[in-house]
Coordinates of N, CA and C in Angstrom, one line a residue:
M10 N -31.0 60.3 8.0 CA -30.0 59.2 8.0 C -29.5 58.9 9.4
A11 N -29.1 57.7 9.7 CA -28.5 57.4 11.0 C -27.1 57.9 11.1
D12 N -26.7 58.2 12.3 CA -25.4 58.7 12.6 C -24.6 57.6 13.3
F13 N -23.6 57.0 12.6 CA -22.9 55.9 13.2 C -21.5 56.4 13.7
E14 N -21.5 57.7 14.1 CA -20.2 58.3 14.5 C -19.5 57.6 15.6
K15 N -20.3 57.2 16.6 CA -19.7 56.6 17.8 C -19.2 55.1 17.6
F16 N -19.7 54.5 16.5 CA -19.3 53.1 16.1 C -17.9 53.1 15.5
N17 N -17.2 52.0 16.0 CA -15.8 51.8 15.4 C -15.9 50.4 14.8
F18 N -16.4 50.3 13.5 CA -16.5 49.1 12.9 C -15.2 48.6 12.4
Y19 N -15.0 47.3 12.5 CA -13.8 46.6 11.9 C -13.9 46.6 10.4
H20 N -13.0 47.2 9.7 CA -13.0 47.4 8.3 C -14.3 48.0 7.8
D21 N -14.9 48.9 8.7 CA -16.1 49.6 8.4 C -17.3 48.6 8.1
R22 N -17.2 47.4 8.7 CA -18.3 46.5 8.4 C -18.9 45.9 9.7
V23 N -18.1 45.5 10.7 CA -18.6 44.7 11.8 C -18.1 45.3 13.1
A24 N -19.0 45.4 14.1 CA -18.7 45.7 15.5 C -19.6 44.7 16.3
I25 N -19.1 44.2 17.4 CA -19.9 43.3 18.3 C -20.5 44.1 19.4
N26 N -21.6 43.5 19.9 CA -22.3 44.1 21.1 C -22.3 43.1 22.2
C27 N -21.7 43.5 23.3 CA -21.5 42.6 24.5 C -21.9 43.4 25.7
L28 N -22.3 42.6 26.7 CA -22.6 43.2 28.0 C -21.4 43.4 28.9
A29 N -21.5 44.2 30.0 CA -20.4 44.3 30.9 C -21.0 44.4 32.3
K30 N -20.4 43.8 33.2 CA -21.0 43.8 34.6 C -20.7 45.1 35.3
D31 N -19.5 45.7 35.1 CA -19.2 46.9 35.7 C -18.2 47.7 34.8
I32 N -17.7 48.8 35.2 CA -16.8 49.7 34.4 C -15.5 49.0 34.1
E33 N -14.9 48.3 35.1 CA -13.7 47.6 34.8 C -13.8 46.5 33.8
N34 N -15.0 45.8 33.9 CA -15.2 44.7 32.9 C -15.4 45.3 31.5
A35 N -16.1 46.4 31.5 CA -16.4 47.1 30.2 C -15.0 47.5 29.6
K36 N -14.1 48.1 30.4 CA -12.8 48.5 29.8 C -12.1 47.3 29.3
E37 N -12.2 46.1 30.0 CA -11.5 44.9 29.5 C -12.1 44.4 28.2
V38 N -13.4 44.5 28.1 CA -14.0 43.9 26.8 C -13.7 44.8 25.7
V39 N -13.7 46.1 25.9 CA -13.3 47.1 24.9 C -11.9 46.9 24.3
T40 N -11.0 46.7 25.3 CA -9.6 46.4 24.9 C -9.5 45.0 24.1
A41 N -10.3 44.0 24.6 CA -10.2 42.7 24.0 C -10.8 42.7 22.6
A42 N -11.8 43.6 22.4 CA -12.4 43.8 21.0 C -11.7 44.8 20.2
E43 N -10.6 45.3 20.7 CA -9.8 46.3 20.0 C -10.6 47.5 19.6
G44 N -11.6 47.8 20.4 CA -12.5 49.0 20.2 C -13.7 48.8 19.3
H45 N -13.8 47.6 18.7 CA -14.8 47.4 17.7 C -16.1 46.8 18.4
I46 N -16.6 47.6 19.4 CA -17.6 47.0 20.3 C -18.6 48.1 20.8
A47 N -19.8 47.7 21.0 CA -20.8 48.5 21.8 C -21.0 47.8 23.1
V48 N -20.7 48.5 24.2 CA -20.9 47.9 25.5 C -22.4 48.0 25.9
G49 N -23.1 46.9 26.1 CA -24.5 46.9 26.4 C -24.7 47.0 27.9
L50 N -25.6 47.9 28.2 CA -26.1 48.1 29.6 C -27.6 48.0 29.5
L51 N -28.1 47.0 30.2 CA -29.6 46.7 30.2 C -30.4 47.8 31.0
S52 N -31.5 48.1 30.5 CA -32.4 49.1 31.3 C -32.9 48.5 32.5
T53 N -32.8 47.2 32.7 CA -33.2 46.5 33.9 C -32.2 46.5 35.0
R54 N -31.0 47.1 34.8 CA -30.0 47.1 35.8 C -30.5 47.9 37.1
H55 N -31.3 48.9 36.9 CA -31.8 49.6 38.1 C -33.3 49.9 37.9
P56 N -34.0 50.1 39.0 CA -35.4 50.3 38.9 C -35.9 51.7 38.4
T57 N -35.0 52.7 38.4 CA -35.5 54.0 37.9 C -34.6 54.5 36.8
V58 N -35.2 55.4 36.0 CA -34.5 56.1 34.9 C -33.3 56.8 35.4
E59 N -33.5 57.5 36.5 CA -32.4 58.3 37.1 C -31.2 57.5 37.5
E60 N -31.4 56.4 38.1 CA -30.3 55.5 38.5 C -29.6 55.0 37.3
N61 N -30.3 54.5 36.3 CA -29.7 54.0 35.1 C -28.9 55.2 34.4
V62 N -29.5 56.3 34.3 CA -28.8 57.4 33.6 C -27.5 57.8 34.4
N63 N -27.6 57.8 35.7 CA -26.3 58.1 36.4 C -25.2 57.0 36.2
E64 N -25.6 55.8 36.1 CA -24.7 54.7 35.8 C -24.1 54.8 34.4
V65 N -25.0 55.1 33.4 CA -24.5 55.3 32.0 C -23.5 56.4 31.9
R66 N -23.8 57.5 32.6 CA -22.9 58.6 32.6 C -21.5 58.3 33.2
E67 N -21.5 57.4 34.2 CA -20.2 57.0 34.8 C -19.5 56.1 33.8
F68 N -20.1 55.2 33.1 CA -19.5 54.4 32.1 C -19.0 55.3 30.9
Q69 N -19.7 56.3 30.6 CA -19.3 57.1 29.4 C -18.0 57.9 29.7
K70 N -17.6 58.0 30.9 CA -16.3 58.6 31.2 C -15.1 57.7 30.7
E71 N -15.4 56.4 30.5 CA -14.4 55.5 30.1 C -14.7 54.7 28.8
I72 N -15.9 54.6 28.5 CA -16.4 53.8 27.3 C -17.0 54.7 26.2
P73 N -16.5 54.6 25.0 CA -16.9 55.5 24.0 C -18.3 55.2 23.4
L74 N -18.8 54.0 23.4 CA -20.0 53.6 22.8 C -20.9 52.7 23.8
I75 N -22.0 53.2 24.3 CA -22.9 52.4 25.1 C -24.1 52.1 24.3
S76 N -24.5 50.8 24.5 CA -25.8 50.3 23.9 C -26.8 50.1 25.0
I77 N -27.9 50.9 25.0 CA -28.9 50.7 26.0 C -29.8 49.6 25.6
G78 N -29.9 48.5 26.5 CA -30.7 47.3 26.1 C -32.0 47.3 26.8
L79 N -32.9 46.5 26.2 CA -34.2 46.3 26.8 C -34.1 45.3 28.0
G80 N -33.4 44.3 27.7 CA -33.3 43.1 28.7 C -34.1 42.0 28.2
G81 N -33.5 41.1 27.4 CA -34.2 40.0 26.8 C -35.2 40.3 25.8
G82 N -35.1 41.5 25.2 CA -36.1 42.0 24.2 C -37.4 42.3 24.9
S83 N -37.4 42.6 26.2 CA -38.7 42.8 26.9 C -39.4 44.1 26.4
P84 N -40.6 44.0 25.9 CA -41.3 45.2 25.5 C -41.8 46.1 26.6
K85 N -41.8 45.5 27.8 CA -42.1 46.3 29.0 C -41.1 47.3 29.3
Q86 N -39.9 47.2 28.8 CA -38.8 48.1 29.0 C -38.7 49.2 28.0
W87 N -39.6 49.3 27.1 CA -39.4 50.2 25.9 C -39.3 51.7 26.4
S88 N -40.1 52.1 27.3 CA -40.1 53.5 27.8 C -38.8 53.8 28.5
M89 N -38.5 52.9 29.4 CA -37.2 53.0 30.2 C -36.0 53.2 29.3
A90 N -35.9 52.3 28.3 CA -34.8 52.4 27.4 C -34.7 53.7 26.7
A91 N -35.9 54.1 26.2 CA -36.0 55.4 25.4 C -35.6 56.6 26.3
E92 N -36.0 56.6 27.5 CA -35.7 57.8 28.4 C -34.3 57.8 28.8
I93 N -33.7 56.6 29.1 CA -32.3 56.6 29.4 C -31.4 57.1 28.2
A94 N -31.8 56.6 27.1 CA -31.0 57.0 25.9 C -31.1 58.6 25.6
A95 N -32.3 59.1 25.8 CA -32.6 60.5 25.6 C -31.8 61.4 26.5
E96 N -31.5 60.9 27.7 CA -30.8 61.7 28.7 C -29.2 61.5 28.5
T97 N -28.8 60.5 27.8 CA -27.3 60.3 27.8 C -26.7 60.3 26.4
D98 N -27.5 60.2 25.3 CA -27.0 60.1 23.9 C -25.9 59.1 23.8
P99 N -26.2 57.8 24.1 CA -25.1 56.8 24.3 C -24.5 56.3 23.1
G100 N -25.1 56.5 21.9 CA -24.5 55.9 20.7 C -25.4 54.8 20.1
H101 N -26.2 54.1 21.0 CA -27.0 53.0 20.4 C -28.1 52.7 21.5
V102 N -29.3 52.5 21.0 CA -30.4 52.0 21.9 C -31.2 51.0 21.2
N103 N -31.6 49.9 21.9 CA -32.4 48.9 21.4 C -33.9 49.2 21.6
Q104 N -34.7 48.9 20.7 CA -36.1 49.2 20.9 C -37.0 48.3 20.2
V105 N -38.2 48.1 20.7 CA -39.2 47.2 20.0 C -39.7 48.1 18.8
F106 N -40.2 47.3 17.8 CA -40.6 48.0 16.6 C -41.6 49.1 16.7
P107 N -42.7 48.8 17.5 CA -43.8 49.9 17.6 C -43.3 51.2 18.3
A108 N -42.2 51.1 19.1 CA -41.8 52.3 19.8 C -40.5 52.9 19.2
A109 N -40.0 52.4 18.1 CA -38.8 52.8 17.6 C -38.9 54.3 17.0
G110 N -40.0 54.6 16.4 CA -40.2 55.9 15.8 C -40.3 56.9 17.0
Y111 N -41.0 56.6 18.0 CA -41.2 57.5 19.2 C -39.8 57.8 19.8
T112 N -39.0 56.7 19.9 CA -37.7 56.8 20.5 C -36.8 57.7 19.7
L113 N -36.8 57.6 18.4 CA -36.0 58.4 17.5 C -36.4 59.9 17.6
G114 N -37.7 60.2 17.7 CA -38.2 61.5 17.8 C -37.9 62.1 19.2
L115 N -38.0 61.3 20.2 CA -37.5 61.7 21.6 C -36.1 62.1 21.6
L116 N -35.2 61.3 21.0 CA -33.8 61.6 21.0 C -33.5 62.9 20.2
R117 N -34.1 63.0 19.1 CA -33.9 64.2 18.3 C -34.4 65.5 19.0
G118 N -35.6 65.3 19.7 CA -36.1 66.4 20.4 C -35.2 66.9 21.5
K119 N -34.5 65.9 22.1 CA -33.5 66.2 23.2 C -32.2 66.7 22.7
G120 N -32.0 66.7 21.3 CA -30.7 67.1 20.8 C -29.7 66.0 20.7
C121 N -30.2 64.7 20.8 CA -29.3 63.6 20.7 C -29.1 63.2 19.3
T122 N -28.0 63.5 18.7 CA -27.9 63.3 17.2 C -26.9 62.1 17.0
H123 N -26.3 61.5 18.0 CA -25.3 60.5 17.7 C -25.7 59.2 18.2
T124 N -27.0 58.9 18.4 CA -27.4 57.6 18.9 C -28.3 56.9 17.8
V125 N -27.9 55.7 17.4 CA -28.6 54.8 16.5 C -29.7 54.1 17.2
V126 N -30.9 54.1 16.7 CA -32.0 53.4 17.2 C -32.3 52.2 16.3
N127 N -32.4 51.0 16.9 CA -32.8 49.9 16.1 C -34.3 49.6 16.4
A128 N -34.8 48.7 15.5 CA -36.2 48.2 15.8 C -36.2 46.7 15.8
L129 N -36.8 46.2 16.8 CA -36.8 44.7 17.0 C -37.9 44.1 16.1
I130 N -37.5 43.2 15.3 CA -38.4 42.3 14.6 C -38.0 40.9 14.9
S131 N -39.0 39.9 14.8 CA -38.7 38.5 15.1 C -39.0 37.6 14.0
P132 N -38.4 36.4 14.0 CA -38.6 35.5 12.9 C -40.0 34.8 13.2
T133 N -40.5 34.3 12.1 CA -41.8 33.6 12.2 C -41.7 32.1 11.8
G134 N -40.5 31.7 11.3 CA -40.4 30.4 10.8 C -40.5 30.3 9.3
V135 N -40.9 31.4 8.7 CA -41.1 31.4 7.2 C -40.2 32.5 6.6
P136 N -39.3 32.1 5.8 CA -38.4 33.1 5.2 C -39.2 34.2 4.4
G137 N -38.9 35.4 4.7 CA -39.6 36.5 4.0 C -40.8 37.1 4.7
K138 N -41.1 36.4 5.9 CA -42.2 36.9 6.7 C -41.6 37.2 8.1
V139 N -41.9 38.3 8.7 CA -41.4 38.7 10.0 C -42.5 39.2 10.9
K140 N -42.2 39.2 12.2 CA -43.1 39.7 13.2 C -42.7 41.1 13.6
V141 N -43.5 42.1 13.3 CA -43.2 43.5 13.8 C -43.9 43.9 15.0
N142 N -45.0 43.1 15.3 CA -45.8 43.3 16.5 C -45.0 42.8 17.8
T143 N -44.0 43.6 18.2 CA -43.1 43.2 19.2 C -43.3 44.0 20.5
G144 N -44.4 44.8 20.6 CA -44.7 45.7 21.7 C -45.3 44.9 22.9
I145 N -45.7 45.7 23.9 CA -46.3 45.1 25.1 C -47.6 44.4 24.8
F146 N -48.5 45.0 24.1 CA -49.8 44.4 23.8 C -49.8 43.6 22.5
S147 N -49.1 43.9 21.6 CA -49.1 43.2 20.3 C -48.3 42.0 20.2
S148 N -47.3 41.8 21.0 CA -46.4 40.7 20.9 C -47.1 39.3 21.1
D149 N -48.2 39.3 21.8 CA -48.9 38.0 22.0 C -49.6 37.5 20.7
R150 N -49.7 38.3 19.7 CA -50.3 37.8 18.5 C -49.2 37.3 17.5
D151 N -49.7 36.4 16.6 CA -48.7 35.7 15.7 C -48.7 36.3 14.3
D152 N -49.2 37.5 14.2 CA -49.3 38.1 12.8 C -47.9 38.2 12.2
A153 N -47.9 38.2 10.9 CA -46.6 38.3 10.1 C -46.8 39.3 9.0
V154 N -45.7 40.0 8.6 CA -45.8 40.9 7.4 C -44.6 40.5 6.5
D155 N -44.7 41.0 5.3 CA -43.5 40.8 4.4 C -42.4 41.6 4.9
V156 N -41.2 41.0 4.8 CA -40.0 41.6 5.3 C -39.7 43.0 4.6
E157 N -40.1 43.1 3.3 CA -39.9 44.4 2.6 C -40.8 45.4 3.2
T158 N -42.0 45.1 3.5 CA -42.9 46.0 4.1 C -42.4 46.5 5.5
A159 N -41.9 45.6 6.3 CA -41.3 45.9 7.6 C -40.2 46.9 7.4
L160 N -39.3 46.7 6.5 CA -38.2 47.6 6.3 C -38.5 48.9 5.7
L161 N -39.5 48.9 4.8 CA -40.0 50.2 4.3 C -40.7 51.1 5.4
M162 N -41.3 50.4 6.4 CA -41.9 51.1 7.5 C -40.8 51.8 8.4
L163 N -39.7 51.1 8.5 CA -38.6 51.7 9.2 C -38.0 52.9 8.5
K164 N -37.9 52.8 7.1 CA -37.4 53.9 6.3 C -38.4 55.1 6.4
D165 N -39.7 54.8 6.6 CA -40.7 55.8 6.6 C -40.4 56.8 7.8
I166 N -39.9 56.3 8.9 CA -39.6 57.1 10.1 C -38.1 57.4 10.2
G167 N -37.3 57.0 9.3 CA -35.9 57.4 9.3 C -35.0 56.5 10.1
L168 N -35.4 55.3 10.3 CA -34.5 54.3 11.0 C -33.6 53.6 10.0
Q169 N -32.4 53.2 10.5 CA -31.4 52.6 9.6 C -30.9 51.3 10.2
S170 N -31.5 50.8 11.2 CA -31.0 49.5 11.8 C -32.1 48.7 12.2
V171 N -32.0 47.4 11.9 CA -33.0 46.4 12.3 C -32.4 45.3 13.2
K172 N -33.1 45.0 14.3 CA -32.6 44.0 15.2 C -33.4 42.7 15.0
F173 N -32.7 41.6 14.7 CA -33.4 40.3 14.4 C -33.3 39.4 15.7
F174 N -34.4 39.3 16.4 CA -34.4 38.6 17.7 C -35.6 37.7 17.8
N175 N -35.4 36.4 18.0 CA -34.3 35.7 18.5 C -33.9 34.7 17.4
I176 N -32.6 34.6 17.1 CA -32.3 33.7 16.0 C -32.1 32.3 16.4
H177 N -32.0 32.0 17.7 CA -31.9 30.6 18.2 C -30.8 29.9 17.6
G178 N -29.6 30.4 17.7 CA -28.4 29.6 17.1 C -28.4 29.7 15.6
T179 N -28.7 28.6 14.9 CA -28.7 28.6 13.5 C -30.1 28.2 13.0
E180 N -31.1 28.2 13.8 CA -32.4 27.8 13.5 C -33.1 28.7 12.4
H181 N -32.7 30.0 12.5 CA -33.4 31.0 11.6 C -32.4 31.6 10.6
L182 N -31.3 30.9 10.3 CA -30.4 31.5 9.4 C -30.9 31.8 8.0
Q183 N -31.8 31.0 7.5 CA -32.4 31.2 6.2 C -33.3 32.5 6.2
E184 N -34.0 32.6 7.3 CA -34.8 33.9 7.5 C -33.9 35.1 7.6
L185 N -32.7 34.9 8.3 CA -31.8 36.0 8.4 C -31.2 36.4 7.0
E186 N -31.0 35.4 6.2 CA -30.4 35.6 4.9 C -31.4 36.5 4.1
V187 N -32.7 36.1 4.1 CA -33.7 36.9 3.3 C -33.8 38.3 3.9
L188 N -33.7 38.4 5.2 CA -33.8 39.8 5.8 C -32.6 40.6 5.4
A189 N -31.4 40.0 5.5 CA -30.2 40.7 5.1 C -30.2 41.2 3.6
Q190 N -30.7 40.3 2.8 CA -30.8 40.7 1.4 C -31.8 41.9 1.2
A191 N -32.9 41.8 2.0 CA -33.9 42.9 1.8 C -33.3 44.2 2.4
C192 N -32.5 44.1 3.4 CA -31.9 45.3 4.0 C -31.1 46.0 2.9
V193 N -30.3 45.3 2.1 CA -29.5 45.8 1.0 C -30.4 46.4 0.0
E194 N -31.5 45.7 -0.4 CA -32.4 46.2 -1.4 C -33.2 47.4 -1.0
M195 N -33.6 47.5 0.2 CA -34.4 48.6 0.7 C -33.5 49.7 1.3
G196 N -32.2 49.6 1.3 CA -31.3 50.6 1.8 C -31.2 50.8 3.2
I197 N -31.4 49.8 4.0 CA -31.2 49.8 5.5 C -29.8 49.4 5.8
E198 N -29.1 50.3 6.5 CA -27.6 50.2 6.5 C -27.1 49.1 7.5
M199 N -27.9 48.9 8.6 CA -27.3 48.0 9.7 C -28.3 47.0 10.1
I200 N -27.7 45.8 10.3 CA -28.5 44.6 10.8 C -27.8 44.1 12.1
E201 N -28.7 43.8 13.1 CA -28.2 43.3 14.4 C -28.8 41.9 14.7
P202 N -28.2 40.9 14.4 CA -28.7 39.5 14.7 C -28.4 39.3 16.2
T203 N -29.4 38.7 16.9 CA -29.2 38.5 18.3 C -30.1 37.4 18.9
G204 N -29.7 36.9 20.0 CA -30.5 35.8 20.6 C -29.9 34.4 20.3
G205 N -29.1 33.9 21.1 CA -28.5 32.6 20.9 C -27.2 32.5 20.1
I206 N -26.6 33.7 20.0 CA -25.3 33.7 19.2 C -24.1 33.4 20.2
D207 N -23.3 32.5 19.8 CA -22.1 32.1 20.6 C -20.9 32.0 19.6
L208 N -19.8 31.5 20.1 CA -18.6 31.4 19.3 C -18.7 30.3 18.2
D209 N -19.6 29.4 18.4 CA -19.8 28.3 17.5 C -20.5 28.7 16.2
N210 N -21.5 29.6 16.4 CA -22.3 30.0 15.3 C -22.1 31.4 14.8
L211 N -21.2 32.2 15.4 CA -21.0 33.5 15.0 C -20.5 33.6 13.6
G212 N -19.6 32.7 13.2 CA -19.2 32.7 11.8 C -20.3 32.5 10.8
D213 N -21.2 31.6 11.1 CA -22.3 31.4 10.2 C -23.2 32.6 10.1
V214 N -23.5 33.2 11.2 CA -24.3 34.5 11.2 C -23.6 35.6 10.4
L215 N -22.3 35.8 10.6 CA -21.6 36.8 9.9 C -21.6 36.5 8.4
A216 N -21.4 35.2 8.1 CA -21.3 34.8 6.6 C -22.5 35.2 5.9
V217 N -23.7 34.9 6.5 CA -25.0 35.2 5.9 C -25.1 36.7 5.6
C218 N -24.8 37.5 6.6 CA -24.9 39.0 6.5 C -23.9 39.6 5.5
L219 N -22.7 39.1 5.6 CA -21.6 39.6 4.7 C -21.9 39.3 3.2
K220 N -22.3 38.0 3.0 CA -22.6 37.6 1.6 C -23.8 38.5 1.0
A221 N -24.7 38.8 1.9 CA -25.8 39.7 1.4 C -25.4 41.1 1.0
G222 N -24.3 41.5 1.7 CA -23.7 42.8 1.4 C -24.2 43.9 2.3
V223 N -24.7 43.6 3.5 CA -25.2 44.6 4.4 C -24.0 45.5 4.8
K224 N -24.3 46.8 4.9 CA -23.1 47.7 5.1 C -22.5 47.6 6.5
H225 N -23.3 47.5 7.5 CA -22.8 47.3 8.9 C -23.6 46.2 9.6
I226 N -22.8 45.4 10.3 CA -23.3 44.2 11.0 C -22.9 44.3 12.5
V227 N -23.9 44.1 13.3 CA -23.6 44.2 14.8 C -24.2 43.0 15.5
P228 N -23.5 41.8 15.5 CA -24.0 40.7 16.3 C -24.0 40.9 17.8
H229 N -25.0 40.6 18.5 CA -25.1 40.7 19.9 C -24.7 39.4 20.5
I230 N -23.6 39.4 21.3 CA -23.1 38.1 21.9 C -23.2 38.3 23.4
Y231 N -24.2 37.7 24.0 CA -24.4 38.0 25.4 C -24.0 36.9 26.4
S232 N -25.0 36.1 26.8 CA -24.8 35.1 27.8 C -23.8 34.1 27.5
S233 N -23.5 33.8 26.3 CA -22.6 32.7 25.9 C -21.2 33.0 26.3
I234 N -20.9 34.3 26.5 CA -19.5 34.7 26.8 C -19.4 35.3 28.2
I235 N -20.4 35.1 29.0 CA -20.4 35.6 30.4 C -20.1 34.4 31.4
D236 N -19.2 34.7 32.3 CA -18.9 33.7 33.3 C -20.0 33.5 34.3
K237 N -20.5 32.3 34.4 CA -21.8 32.1 35.2 C -21.6 32.4 36.6
E238 N -20.4 32.2 37.1 CA -20.1 32.4 38.6 C -19.9 33.9 38.9
S239 N -19.1 34.5 38.1 CA -18.7 35.9 38.4 C -19.7 37.0 37.8
G240 N -20.3 36.5 36.7 CA -21.2 37.5 36.0 C -20.4 38.4 35.1
L241 N -19.2 38.2 35.0 CA -18.3 39.1 34.1 C -18.3 38.5 32.7
T242 N -18.3 39.4 31.7 CA -18.1 39.0 30.4 C -16.6 38.7 30.2
S243 N -16.3 37.6 29.6 CA -14.9 37.1 29.5 C -14.2 37.9 28.4
P244 N -13.1 38.6 28.8 CA -12.3 39.3 27.7 C -11.7 38.3 26.8
D245 N -11.3 37.1 27.3 CA -10.7 36.1 26.4 C -11.7 35.6 25.3
L246 N -13.0 35.5 25.7 CA -14.0 35.0 24.7 C -14.3 36.2 23.8
V247 N -14.3 37.4 24.3 CA -14.5 38.6 23.4 C -13.4 38.6 22.4
S248 N -12.2 38.4 22.8 CA -11.0 38.3 21.9 C -11.2 37.3 20.8
K249 N -11.7 36.1 21.2 CA -12.0 35.0 20.3 C -13.0 35.4 19.3
A250 N -14.1 36.1 19.8 CA -15.1 36.6 18.9 C -14.5 37.6 17.8
M251 N -13.6 38.4 18.3 CA -13.0 39.3 17.4 C -12.2 38.6 16.4
Q252 N -11.5 37.5 16.8 CA -10.7 36.8 15.8 C -11.6 36.1 14.8
A253 N -12.8 35.7 15.2 CA -13.8 35.2 14.2 C -14.2 36.2 13.2
V254 N -14.4 37.4 13.8 CA -14.8 38.6 12.9 C -13.7 38.8 11.9
K255 N -12.5 38.9 12.3 CA -11.3 39.2 11.4 C -11.1 38.1 10.4
A256 N -11.5 36.9 10.7 CA -11.4 35.8 9.8 C -12.4 35.9 8.7
M257 N -13.5 36.6 8.9 CA -14.6 36.6 8.0 C -14.6 37.9 7.1
V258 N -14.1 39.0 7.7 CA -14.2 40.3 7.1 C -12.9 40.7 6.3

């Protein structure tokens, strides 16, 4: 089973995932989210595992839950993300579907028992069909599998979180709905919608997942709340996102 110990879900249902430019920005967004947040640090921030690990450790002195990101869902970053997480036990790590089981095994082998690993699947345009071939070599293919099969494959290796990327605003809400319902039926505890979420569609995304009854929901809200000039995630917009969460939960 997954260990959600480091997560501080609002009403035990929702936490948001947002990026932070630096430690001060991270502290601001944690405060703005009233602690119901995973602070994302992309594995692309530095060229080496060691540099990224050192930065994560500095953040961990101030931030309770770090989410190691691939960076735009890039399959090329799968190994880097896994290794950073295995050295830091950050609480959460994003991973492509083909490498999720490896990552979980690496974490457990390193004694990291408090980090949730997700597996990235993508929409196909057809509700009930998803793309699990999200790795370096397989992602160029357009193959699709039944959503139930995809989730059972996650259960086979002990994963409890699925990342749905890219939802493109509201374009794939119907597919998200089918996925969320399947998560409940298959016993997958956490769903992470991401890609194109902003303050305008956050409520729609949450409504779909809440109605389905998914136990834990972690929407990733990235570029839409980042100031384009400073590169800082806006605490005010994070606060507005939390107000949207509170209105729904």
